[in-house]
Each structure stands twice: as C-alpha cells, then as structure tokens.
mmCIF file of C-alpha atoms in Angstrom:
data_model
loop_
_atom_site.group_PDB
_atom_site.id
_atom_site.type_symbol
_atom_site.label_atom_id
_atom_site.label_comp_id
_atom_site.label_asym_id
_atom_site.label_seq_id
_atom_site.Cartn_x
_atom_site.Cartn_y
_atom_site.Cartn_z
ATOM 1 C CA MET A 1 8.661 -23.599 1.720
ATOM 2 C CA SER A 2 6.223 -22.661 5.053
ATOM 3 C CA GLN A 3 6.813 -23.324 8.879
ATOM 4 C CA GLN A 4 4.559 -25.433 10.699
ATOM 5 C CA THR A 5 5.663 -27.527 13.014
ATOM 6 C CA GLU A 6 3.062 -27.109 15.769
ATOM 7 C CA ASN A 7 -0.700 -26.414 16.084
ATOM 8 C CA ASN A 8 -1.591 -28.774 13.740
ATOM 9 C CA ASP A 9 -5.079 -28.774 15.152
ATOM 10 C CA ILE A 10 -5.531 -24.950 14.621
ATOM 11 C CA VAL A 11 -3.666 -25.112 11.393
ATOM 12 C CA LYS A 12 -7.150 -26.243 9.231
ATOM 13 C CA GLU A 13 -8.559 -25.211 5.903
ATOM 14 C CA GLU A 14 -11.640 -24.710 7.655
ATOM 15 C CA ASN A 15 -10.043 -22.428 10.472
ATOM 16 C CA LEU A 16 -8.515 -19.882 7.562
ATOM 17 C CA VAL A 17 -8.802 -16.317 8.590
ATOM 18 C CA PHE A 18 -6.324 -14.505 6.300
ATOM 19 C CA LYS A 19 -4.363 -15.962 2.914
ATOM 20 C CA LYS A 20 -2.525 -14.074 0.456
ATOM 21 C CA THR A 21 -5.360 -13.504 -2.540
ATOM 22 C CA ASN A 22 -4.434 -15.467 -5.929
ATOM 23 C CA VAL A 23 -5.136 -12.165 -7.356
ATOM 24 C CA LEU A 24 -1.516 -11.137 -5.909
ATOM 25 C CA LEU A 25 1.043 -13.763 -7.760
ATOM 26 C CA ASP A 26 3.799 -15.959 -5.995
ATOM 27 C CA LYS A 27 6.497 -13.762 -7.512
ATOM 28 C CA VAL A 28 8.322 -12.101 -4.951
ATOM 29 C CA MET A 29 8.203 -8.246 -4.854
ATOM 30 C CA HIS A 30 11.338 -6.589 -4.800
ATOM 31 C CA TYR A 31 10.942 -3.917 -2.785
ATOM 32 C CA CYS A 32 12.899 -2.602 0.105
ATOM 33 C CA PRO A 33 11.908 -4.922 3.074
ATOM 34 C CA GLY A 34 9.164 -3.159 5.159
ATOM 35 C CA CYS A 35 8.095 -0.544 2.162
ATOM 36 C CA GLY A 36 4.699 0.281 1.566
ATOM 37 C CA HIS A 37 4.030 -0.371 -1.598
ATOM 38 C CA GLY A 38 3.300 -4.043 -0.854
ATOM 39 C CA THR A 39 0.870 -3.395 1.625
ATOM 40 C CA ALA A 40 -0.818 -1.353 -0.942
ATOM 41 C CA HIS A 41 -0.266 -4.012 -3.890
ATOM 42 C CA ARG A 42 -1.801 -6.208 -1.197
ATOM 43 C CA LEU A 43 -4.630 -4.119 -0.357
ATOM 44 C CA ILE A 44 -5.384 -3.342 -4.824
ATOM 45 C CA ALA A 45 -5.426 -7.098 -5.202
ATOM 46 C CA GLU A 46 -7.786 -8.058 -2.176
ATOM 47 C CA VAL A 47 -10.283 -5.427 -3.122
ATOM 48 C CA ILE A 48 -10.411 -6.980 -6.833
ATOM 49 C CA GLU A 49 -10.887 -10.033 -5.757
ATOM 50 C CA GLU A 50 -14.113 -9.137 -3.310
ATOM 51 C CA MET A 51 -15.369 -7.430 -5.747
ATOM 52 C CA ASP A 52 -14.758 -10.324 -8.384
ATOM 53 C CA ILE A 53 -13.377 -8.052 -11.311
ATOM 54 C CA GLN A 54 -10.183 -9.789 -11.743
ATOM 55 C CA SER A 55 -10.721 -9.570 -15.676
ATOM 56 C CA GLU A 56 -12.703 -6.634 -15.814
ATOM 57 C CA CYS A 57 -9.990 -4.749 -14.262
ATOM 58 C CA ILE A 58 -6.604 -2.817 -15.962
ATOM 59 C CA GLY A 59 -3.760 -1.291 -14.474
ATOM 60 C CA ILE A 60 -1.961 1.614 -15.428
ATOM 61 C CA THR A 61 1.851 1.278 -13.472
ATOM 62 C CA PRO A 62 4.016 4.155 -13.455
ATOM 63 C CA VAL A 63 7.914 4.920 -13.739
ATOM 64 C CA GLY A 64 9.369 4.367 -10.336
ATOM 65 C CA CYS A 65 10.082 1.804 -7.724
ATOM 66 C CA SER A 66 6.449 0.018 -8.787
ATOM 67 C CA VAL A 67 7.318 -0.105 -12.599
ATOM 68 C CA LEU A 68 6.989 -3.717 -11.853
ATOM 69 C CA MET A 69 3.785 -3.915 -10.638
ATOM 70 C CA TYR A 70 2.591 -5.920 -13.573
ATOM 71 C CA ASN A 71 4.854 -8.837 -12.277
ATOM 72 C CA TYR A 72 2.538 -9.318 -9.161
ATOM 73 C CA LEU A 73 -1.183 -8.367 -9.940
ATOM 74 C CA ASP A 74 -2.702 -11.025 -12.095
ATOM 75 C CA ILE A 75 -4.727 -8.544 -13.864
ATOM 76 C CA ASP A 76 -4.683 -6.855 -17.462
ATOM 77 C CA MET A 77 -1.759 -3.661 -17.036
ATOM 78 C CA GLN A 78 -0.230 -1.621 -19.079
ATOM 79 C CA GLU A 79 3.206 0.211 -18.422
ATOM 80 C CA ALA A 80 3.086 4.445 -19.045
ATOM 81 C CA ALA A 81 5.902 6.703 -19.836
ATOM 82 C CA HIS A 82 7.192 8.904 -17.256
ATOM 83 C CA GLY A 83 4.047 10.833 -15.524
ATOM 84 C CA ARG A 84 1.422 9.421 -18.218
ATOM 85 C CA ALA A 85 -0.408 7.127 -16.728
ATOM 86 C CA PRO A 86 -3.418 9.614 -15.927
ATOM 87 C CA ALA A 87 -3.174 9.991 -20.232
ATOM 88 C CA LEU A 88 -3.354 6.325 -21.086
ATOM 89 C CA ALA A 89 -6.131 5.439 -18.452
ATOM 90 C CA THR A 90 -8.382 8.270 -19.931
ATOM 91 C CA ALA A 91 -7.849 6.377 -23.252
ATOM 92 C CA ILE A 92 -8.206 3.200 -21.957
ATOM 93 C CA LYS A 93 -11.318 3.965 -20.205
ATOM 94 C CA ARG A 94 -12.879 6.126 -22.932
ATOM 95 C CA LEU A 95 -12.685 3.373 -25.352
ATOM 96 C CA GLN A 96 -13.267 0.418 -22.525
ATOM 97 C CA PRO A 97 -16.161 2.152 -20.539
ATOM 98 C CA GLU A 98 -17.122 -1.080 -19.145
ATOM 99 C CA LYS A 99 -13.559 -1.746 -17.586
ATOM 100 C CA PHE A 100 -12.224 -1.107 -14.098
ATOM 101 C CA VAL A 101 -9.306 1.309 -14.725
ATOM 102 C CA PHE A 102 -6.960 2.482 -12.185
ATOM 103 C CA THR A 103 -3.538 4.278 -12.338
ATOM 104 C CA TYR A 104 -0.841 3.569 -9.254
ATOM 105 C CA GLN A 105 1.545 6.333 -9.152
ATOM 106 C CA GLY A 106 4.592 7.644 -6.658
ATOM 107 C CA ASP A 107 4.984 11.139 -5.890
ATOM 108 C CA GLY A 108 7.951 11.302 -8.491
ATOM 109 C CA ASP A 109 5.478 10.165 -11.488
ATOM 110 C CA LEU A 110 2.389 11.991 -10.308
ATOM 111 C CA ALA A 111 3.421 15.358 -8.360
ATOM 112 C CA ALA A 112 6.386 16.320 -10.388
ATOM 113 C CA ILE A 113 6.920 14.981 -13.922
ATOM 114 C CA GLY A 114 3.115 14.164 -14.208
ATOM 115 C CA THR A 115 1.175 16.925 -12.444
ATOM 116 C CA ALA A 116 -0.143 18.037 -15.667
ATOM 117 C CA GLU A 117 -1.757 14.862 -17.048
ATOM 118 C CA THR A 118 -2.974 14.500 -13.363
ATOM 119 C CA ILE A 119 -4.855 17.960 -13.176
ATOM 120 C CA HIS A 120 -6.569 17.876 -16.412
ATOM 121 C CA ALA A 121 -7.468 14.294 -15.949
ATOM 122 C CA ALA A 122 -9.448 15.253 -12.556
ATOM 123 C CA ASN A 123 -10.176 18.376 -13.889
ATOM 124 C CA ARG A 124 -11.685 16.909 -17.668
ATOM 125 C CA GLY A 125 -14.092 14.712 -14.689
ATOM 126 C CA GLU A 126 -12.259 11.023 -16.093
ATOM 127 C CA ASN A 127 -13.505 8.649 -14.332
ATOM 128 C CA PHE A 128 -11.126 6.419 -13.441
ATOM 129 C CA THR A 129 -9.132 5.356 -10.340
ATOM 130 C CA ILE A 130 -5.258 6.648 -8.911
ATOM 131 C CA PHE A 131 -3.647 5.125 -6.299
ATOM 132 C CA PHE A 132 -1.384 7.699 -5.197
ATOM 133 C CA ILE A 133 1.919 6.636 -3.034
ATOM 134 C CA ASN A 134 3.588 9.529 -1.081
ATOM 135 C CA ASN A 135 6.893 8.911 0.466
ATOM 136 C CA GLY A 136 8.169 12.329 -0.118
ATOM 137 C CA ILE A 137 11.151 11.563 -2.218
ATOM 138 C CA TYR A 138 12.488 9.912 -5.093
ATOM 139 C CA GLY A 139 12.665 6.241 -3.780
ATOM 140 C CA MET A 140 13.920 4.492 -6.653
ATOM 141 C CA THR A 141 16.557 6.664 -8.048
ATOM 142 C CA GLY A 142 18.019 7.249 -5.079
ATOM 143 C CA GLY A 143 16.441 9.294 -2.549
ATOM 144 C CA GLN A 144 16.456 12.767 -3.926
ATOM 145 C CA MET A 145 14.293 16.149 -3.286
ATOM 146 C CA ALA A 146 10.432 15.280 -4.425
ATOM 147 C CA PRO A 147 7.938 18.169 -4.851
ATOM 148 C CA THR A 148 6.446 16.234 -1.602
ATOM 149 C CA THR A 149 9.410 16.730 0.263
ATOM 150 C CA LEU A 150 8.566 18.144 3.580
ATOM 151 C CA PRO A 151 10.344 21.307 4.671
ATOM 152 C CA ASN A 152 13.720 20.993 6.398
ATOM 153 C CA MET A 153 13.438 17.064 5.138
ATOM 154 C CA LYS A 154 16.810 15.456 4.530
ATOM 155 C CA SER A 155 17.350 13.827 1.275
ATOM 156 C CA SER A 156 20.265 12.844 -0.788
ATOM 157 C CA THR A 157 20.120 16.048 -2.957
ATOM 158 C CA SER A 158 18.912 18.368 -0.005
ATOM 159 C CA PRO A 159 21.513 16.739 2.526
ATOM 160 C CA TYR A 160 21.024 20.336 4.938
ATOM 161 C CA GLY A 161 16.818 19.905 4.799
ATOM 162 C CA ARG A 162 14.841 21.295 2.165
ATOM 163 C CA ASP A 163 15.297 25.050 2.219
ATOM 164 C CA VAL A 164 11.856 26.412 1.373
ATOM 165 C CA LYS A 165 13.616 29.685 0.328
ATOM 166 C CA MET A 166 15.659 28.285 -2.868
ATOM 167 C CA MET A 167 13.920 24.893 -2.995
ATOM 168 C CA GLY A 168 10.521 25.806 -3.111
ATOM 169 C CA ASN A 169 7.800 24.713 -0.978
ATOM 170 C CA PRO A 170 5.992 20.859 -0.888
ATOM 171 C CA LEU A 171 3.095 20.300 -3.026
ATOM 172 C CA LYS A 172 -0.114 18.850 -1.665
ATOM 173 C CA MET A 173 -1.239 17.345 -4.651
ATOM 174 C CA THR A 174 -4.321 15.656 -3.035
ATOM 175 C CA GLU A 175 -5.842 19.172 -2.102
ATOM 176 C CA LEU A 176 -5.387 20.231 -5.263
ATOM 177 C CA VAL A 177 -7.104 17.959 -7.083
ATOM 178 C CA ALA A 178 -9.738 17.924 -4.043
ATOM 179 C CA GLN A 179 -10.463 21.491 -5.134
ATOM 180 C CA LEU A 180 -11.274 20.726 -9.199
ATOM 181 C CA PRO A 181 -15.152 20.185 -10.056
ATOM 182 C CA GLY A 182 -14.094 16.922 -12.014
ATOM 183 C CA SER A 183 -12.756 14.663 -9.052
ATOM 184 C CA TYR A 184 -15.462 13.058 -7.333
ATOM 185 C CA TYR A 185 -13.801 11.070 -4.152
ATOM 186 C CA VAL A 186 -10.263 12.190 -2.606
ATOM 187 C CA THR A 187 -8.713 10.886 0.563
ATOM 188 C CA ARG A 188 -5.857 10.146 1.948
ATOM 189 C CA GLN A 189 -4.701 6.773 4.031
ATOM 190 C CA ALA A 190 -1.603 5.285 5.220
ATOM 191 C CA VAL A 191 -0.542 1.657 5.849
ATOM 192 C CA HIS A 192 1.520 1.543 8.765
ATOM 193 C CA THR A 193 -0.855 -0.023 11.739
ATOM 194 C CA PRO A 194 -3.188 -2.513 11.139
ATOM 195 C CA ALA A 195 -6.364 0.316 12.054
ATOM 196 C CA ALA A 196 -5.135 2.276 8.696
ATOM 197 C CA VAL A 197 -4.721 -0.737 6.800
ATOM 198 C CA ARG A 198 -8.334 -1.554 7.208
ATOM 199 C CA LYS A 199 -9.365 2.301 6.633
ATOM 200 C CA ALA A 200 -7.066 2.325 3.358
ATOM 201 C CA LYS A 201 -8.744 -0.945 2.005
ATOM 202 C CA LYS A 202 -12.423 0.496 2.911
ATOM 203 C CA ALA A 203 -11.217 3.764 0.394
ATOM 204 C CA ILE A 204 -9.373 1.593 -2.236
ATOM 205 C CA ARG A 205 -12.840 -0.573 -2.440
ATOM 206 C CA LYS A 206 -14.908 2.889 -2.543
ATOM 207 C CA ALA A 207 -12.640 4.625 -5.048
ATOM 208 C CA ILE A 208 -12.875 1.486 -7.571
ATOM 209 C CA GLU A 209 -16.964 0.815 -7.013
ATOM 210 C CA ASN A 210 -17.105 4.745 -7.345
ATOM 211 C CA GLN A 211 -16.379 4.536 -11.609
ATOM 212 C CA LYS A 212 -20.096 2.392 -11.378
ATOM 213 C CA LEU A 213 -21.429 6.049 -10.541
ATOM 214 C CA GLU A 214 -19.939 7.851 -13.500
ATOM 215 C CA LYS A 215 -19.581 10.816 -11.689
ATOM 216 C CA GLY A 216 -15.540 11.570 -11.984
ATOM 217 C CA LEU A 217 -12.071 10.758 -10.855
ATOM 218 C CA SER A 218 -11.138 9.064 -7.149
ATOM 219 C CA LEU A 219 -7.823 9.676 -5.832
ATOM 220 C CA VAL A 220 -6.636 7.804 -2.842
ATOM 221 C CA GLU A 221 -3.411 9.494 -1.873
ATOM 222 C CA ILE A 222 -1.774 6.467 0.419
ATOM 223 C CA VAL A 223 1.168 8.075 3.002
ATOM 224 C CA SER A 224 3.666 5.795 2.917
ATOM 225 C CA ASN A 225 7.336 5.422 4.255
ATOM 226 C CA CYS A 226 10.501 4.600 2.061
ATOM 227 C CA ASN A 227 12.930 3.140 4.807
ATOM 228 C CA SER A 228 15.940 3.145 2.265
ATOM 229 C CA GLY A 229 15.694 6.787 1.089
ATOM 230 C CA TRP A 230 14.721 8.311 4.953
ATOM 231 C CA LYS A 231 18.133 5.722 5.826
ATOM 232 C CA MET A 232 15.879 4.530 8.331
ATOM 233 C CA THR A 233 15.179 1.012 9.299
ATOM 234 C CA PRO A 234 11.455 0.160 8.544
ATOM 235 C CA LEU A 235 10.165 0.486 12.142
ATOM 236 C CA GLN A 236 11.963 3.614 12.701
ATOM 237 C CA SER A 237 10.212 5.042 9.426
ATOM 238 C CA ASN A 238 7.460 4.574 10.473
ATOM 239 C CA LYS A 239 7.326 6.320 13.699
ATOM 240 C CA TRP A 240 8.812 9.079 11.360
ATOM 241 C CA MET A 241 6.446 9.249 8.904
ATOM 242 C CA GLU A 242 3.794 9.563 12.154
ATOM 243 C CA GLU A 243 5.663 12.493 13.751
ATOM 244 C CA ASN A 244 7.001 14.114 10.527
ATOM 245 C CA MET A 245 4.236 13.449 7.279
ATOM 246 C CA PHE A 246 0.788 13.225 9.309
ATOM 247 C CA PRO A 247 0.911 16.678 10.580
ATOM 248 C CA PHE A 248 1.992 17.930 7.337
ATOM 249 C CA TYR A 249 -0.021 15.666 4.620
ATOM 250 C CA GLU A 250 -2.810 15.016 7.111
ATOM 251 C CA LEU A 251 -5.571 11.565 6.916
ATOM 252 C CA GLY A 252 -8.516 11.896 5.886
ATOM 253 C CA ASP A 253 -11.078 12.055 3.538
ATOM 254 C CA LEU A 254 -10.677 15.318 1.518
ATOM 255 C CA LYS A 255 -13.663 14.844 -0.847
ATOM 256 C CA VAL A 256 -16.485 12.304 -0.332
ATOM 257 C CA ASP A 257 -18.983 12.249 -3.070
ATOM 258 C CA GLY A 258 -18.256 14.820 -4.886
ATOM 259 C CA GLY A 259 -18.498 17.538 -2.285
ATOM 260 C CA MET A 260 -15.932 18.794 0.335
ATOM 261 C CA ALA A 261 -15.619 16.895 3.549
ATOM 262 C CA LYS A 262 -13.868 19.304 5.303
ATOM 263 C CA MET B 1 -8.691 -17.598 29.469
ATOM 264 C CA ALA B 2 -8.560 -17.091 25.666
ATOM 265 C CA LYS B 3 -12.089 -18.606 24.076
ATOM 266 C CA VAL B 4 -10.144 -18.336 20.636
ATOM 267 C CA LYS B 5 -6.774 -19.558 19.978
ATOM 268 C CA GLY B 6 -4.896 -19.224 16.277
ATOM 269 C CA SER B 7 -1.699 -19.915 14.609
ATOM 270 C CA ILE B 8 0.198 -18.229 11.761
ATOM 271 C CA VAL B 9 1.789 -20.118 9.237
ATOM 272 C CA VAL B 10 4.860 -17.792 7.453
ATOM 273 C CA ASP B 11 6.118 -18.547 4.244
ATOM 274 C CA ILE B 12 9.875 -17.911 5.347
ATOM 275 C CA GLU B 13 11.355 -17.497 1.986
ATOM 276 C CA ARG B 14 8.875 -14.349 1.494
ATOM 277 C CA CYS B 15 9.281 -12.949 4.421
ATOM 278 C CA LYS B 16 11.857 -10.179 4.230
ATOM 279 C CA GLY B 17 12.172 -9.646 7.732
ATOM 280 C CA CYS B 18 11.428 -6.095 8.221
ATOM 281 C CA GLU B 19 10.061 -6.543 11.628
ATOM 282 C CA LEU B 20 7.033 -4.626 11.293
ATOM 283 C CA CYS B 21 5.143 -7.589 12.933
ATOM 284 C CA PRO B 22 6.198 -8.078 16.205
ATOM 285 C CA PRO B 23 5.145 -4.559 17.237
ATOM 286 C CA VAL B 24 1.629 -5.029 16.490
ATOM 287 C CA CYS B 25 1.133 -8.403 18.077
ATOM 288 C CA PRO B 26 -1.373 -7.545 21.033
ATOM 289 C CA THR B 27 -0.187 -10.825 22.888
ATOM 290 C CA ASN B 28 3.768 -10.890 21.769
ATOM 291 C CA VAL B 29 3.674 -13.953 20.346
ATOM 292 C CA LEU B 30 6.267 -13.170 17.147
ATOM 293 C CA SER B 31 9.616 -12.700 17.343
ATOM 294 C CA MET B 32 12.497 -12.831 14.852
ATOM 295 C CA SER B 33 14.559 -16.143 14.048
ATOM 296 C CA LYS B 34 17.778 -16.703 14.654
ATOM 297 C CA GLU B 35 18.323 -18.577 11.618
ATOM 298 C CA LEU B 36 18.424 -16.768 7.998
ATOM 299 C CA ASN B 37 16.561 -17.760 5.003
ATOM 300 C CA ALA B 38 17.531 -18.479 1.734
ATOM 301 C CA LYS B 39 17.842 -14.514 0.982
ATOM 302 C CA GLY B 40 19.528 -13.837 3.943
ATOM 303 C CA PHE B 41 17.059 -12.240 6.170
ATOM 304 C CA HIS B 42 15.797 -12.969 9.910
ATOM 305 C CA TYR B 43 12.496 -14.255 9.274
ATOM 306 C CA VAL B 44 9.332 -14.027 11.448
ATOM 307 C CA TYR B 45 8.235 -16.923 13.355
ATOM 308 C CA MET B 46 5.980 -17.676 16.515
ATOM 309 C CA GLU B 47 8.162 -17.529 19.712
ATOM 310 C CA ASN B 48 4.785 -17.693 21.940
ATOM 311 C CA PRO B 49 2.405 -19.997 20.025
ATOM 312 C CA ASP B 50 0.083 -20.606 22.981
ATOM 313 C CA ASN B 51 -0.656 -16.572 23.127
ATOM 314 C CA CYS B 52 -1.865 -16.341 19.101
ATOM 315 C CA THR B 53 -5.353 -15.391 19.133
ATOM 316 C CA GLY B 54 -5.517 -15.325 15.396
ATOM 317 C CA CYS B 55 -6.426 -11.777 15.516
ATOM 318 C CA ASN B 56 -4.927 -10.962 11.877
ATOM 319 C CA ASN B 57 -2.865 -7.736 12.666
ATOM 320 C CA CYS B 58 0.357 -9.251 11.517
ATOM 321 C CA ALA B 59 -0.782 -10.346 8.438
ATOM 322 C CA LEU B 60 -2.683 -6.859 7.766
ATOM 323 C CA VAL B 61 0.832 -4.780 8.337
ATOM 324 C CA CYS B 62 2.840 -7.408 6.072
ATOM 325 C CA PRO B 63 4.021 -5.576 3.048
ATOM 326 C CA ASP B 64 4.554 -8.931 1.307
ATOM 327 C CA ALA B 65 1.870 -10.938 2.408
ATOM 328 C CA CYS B 66 4.045 -14.096 3.685
ATOM 329 C CA ILE B 67 1.328 -14.746 6.947
ATOM 330 C CA THR B 68 -1.297 -16.895 6.438
ATOM 331 C CA VAL B 69 -3.693 -16.562 9.903
ATOM 332 C CA TYR B 70 -5.262 -19.440 11.281
ATOM 333 C CA ARG B 71 -8.219 -19.024 14.143
ATOM 334 C CA LYS B 72 -10.394 -21.722 15.987
ATOM 335 C CA LYS B 73 -13.014 -21.071 18.821
ATOM 336 C CA LEU B 74 -12.464 -23.129 21.609
ATOM 337 C CA VAL B 75 -16.032 -25.043 22.946
#
C-alpha cells in the first residue's frame, strides 16, 4: 500500500518524526482534496493523543461537511441536530463535568441556524470548547451564500457577488462571542501553511486545556478554504483565502484568559 | 552538506493529489506522479529523495495525514 523503495537506512522506527496519530482512524476522509477539514481533524486528534484524553473526550458533530466526523476520530462522539451542537454540549458537560467536551461546527451550522445556541452557550459561560470552521460558504449543499460570505464574494446563490445592500453584511461570529462575558479564550487561526498549522495546534491545545480551569467557553475559529465551493484548485483557493478572507477575518487571538487581546 | 537526511513514506491510496505539499517543501523534493492510485488521483512522490531534510512541512499541511516523516542525523 505504502510506497517505499529507497532510503531504507532512514526509514526506521528510531528515526520517526511524524506519523498519523492513532486517534485518527484509517478510514479515508470523504472531504474534497485539499480541504482544511482534514487538517483540522488531524490537529484535534493529535492534541487528544498528546493530552492522553482519548477515553475522556466527547465530541459533538454538526450538520455540514463534517457531519461524518465520528467516522474518523476514535473517541466518543454524538451527532447533533442542525445548529444545536452547543446546546447538546452544554447538557453533556453539565452531566459529566470531568469529561472534555468539544463541538466541531462549520459556518452554516454555527453562524446561521445555530447562532442562538452559540451565543447563549457563550453568554452562559459554558465550560466546553467550540471549533468553528469558517469557509464563507455552505460547502456541503453546493456553495450557497452563508452569513459569513464576504462582500462581493461569488457563490451559487450570489452569482454576481454578495451585494451588501440587498443581502446584508457578513457576520463575524468570533468577534461577537469574544465580547460576551462568558467566553474565556477566543482565537482565529488557519491551517493553510506549516506555520499556521503549528499555531492552530497550540490554540486547539490551549482551548481544550482551558476546560480544566472551568472559567468559561473557548472558541477556536479556523478560517479554511472550500476549493470546490469557490470553484478553484486547492492552491488557488489557499491564495484567494490569504488575499481576501484574511483582511476581513484577521488571524490572531481575540480574547486570552478572559481579557480582550486587542 | 546537509547534516540531517530525511525521507517520507506516502500512503498512496490515502493521497488525494491535492498538490498542497510540493510548494511547501523547502528543498523541492516532492512532485506529483504520472501514475494514478486506485481512486484516480496523481499521488505525491519524492522526485529528489536525496534533498529531503525531514523538516515535516509536507506532513503538517497534508489534509489526509498520508505522509510519514523520518529524519536521521548524519555523523
């Protein structure tokens, strides 16, 4: 299955630097080639392995592209109704406060149908972690305009670009959550370059570790590409994301240890 | 002369040929093969295996976790 013909003196167990973590199952993910979901899944799996909390971690999957996430992570997972993952996570965390609970949601789930659940969970200061994958589009259903779609961004339901006058302004969910007193750690990351991946992993680890402190909600937004929905190759979509998404959705910490970072 | 030498092993059947890893390689080791895997993707392979330093960049950006990295110090 694996390709290996040369360099047999280097490919040895003692020289191993990086290997797919066992928390991530061998099943091939259904995501499009180059999708940021795979990297985000891997980082969460790696953090779970490093913290050794595989048996104490409960994940909530959303509705969206990542609806089948429970097939890929070897932890306990629960499927939620569309947008209701924070409500479900609230129940699970309150009933089993010793467990590590996280939700993994896309922008159609968290910022559209689940806005109320997200904001109220953050405002109540619930002690779990939200991973928010923002690609500015409804990826699974065919690239329709989402609340996070940028002004003038083309999607299948805004073929001439999002007209702010008619279709309203994009919603910065992460900034909203950061302003609420119940959130403890809010950050925005990306997974398109090795440096961004390293930073995102640190943020994910911090967000999960914060649950031990019982100080409030942690939210990690990951700005991701959707090369199929944007009708680009993976490399083009990453470049487009750097040029267009990052000026609007600025990367970096918004709230650290309960205090605004900016 | 490089003091470390690396190598990667690609899980060919997992690779979806998204081409994210060749540009992040600092020594231009990787390129896409002309052959296809069972799913019909051009998988990544080491075109210049001697230049690999085992820096781990390709494995970090790989969305499908199909790259395993090895690194050895040369004495």
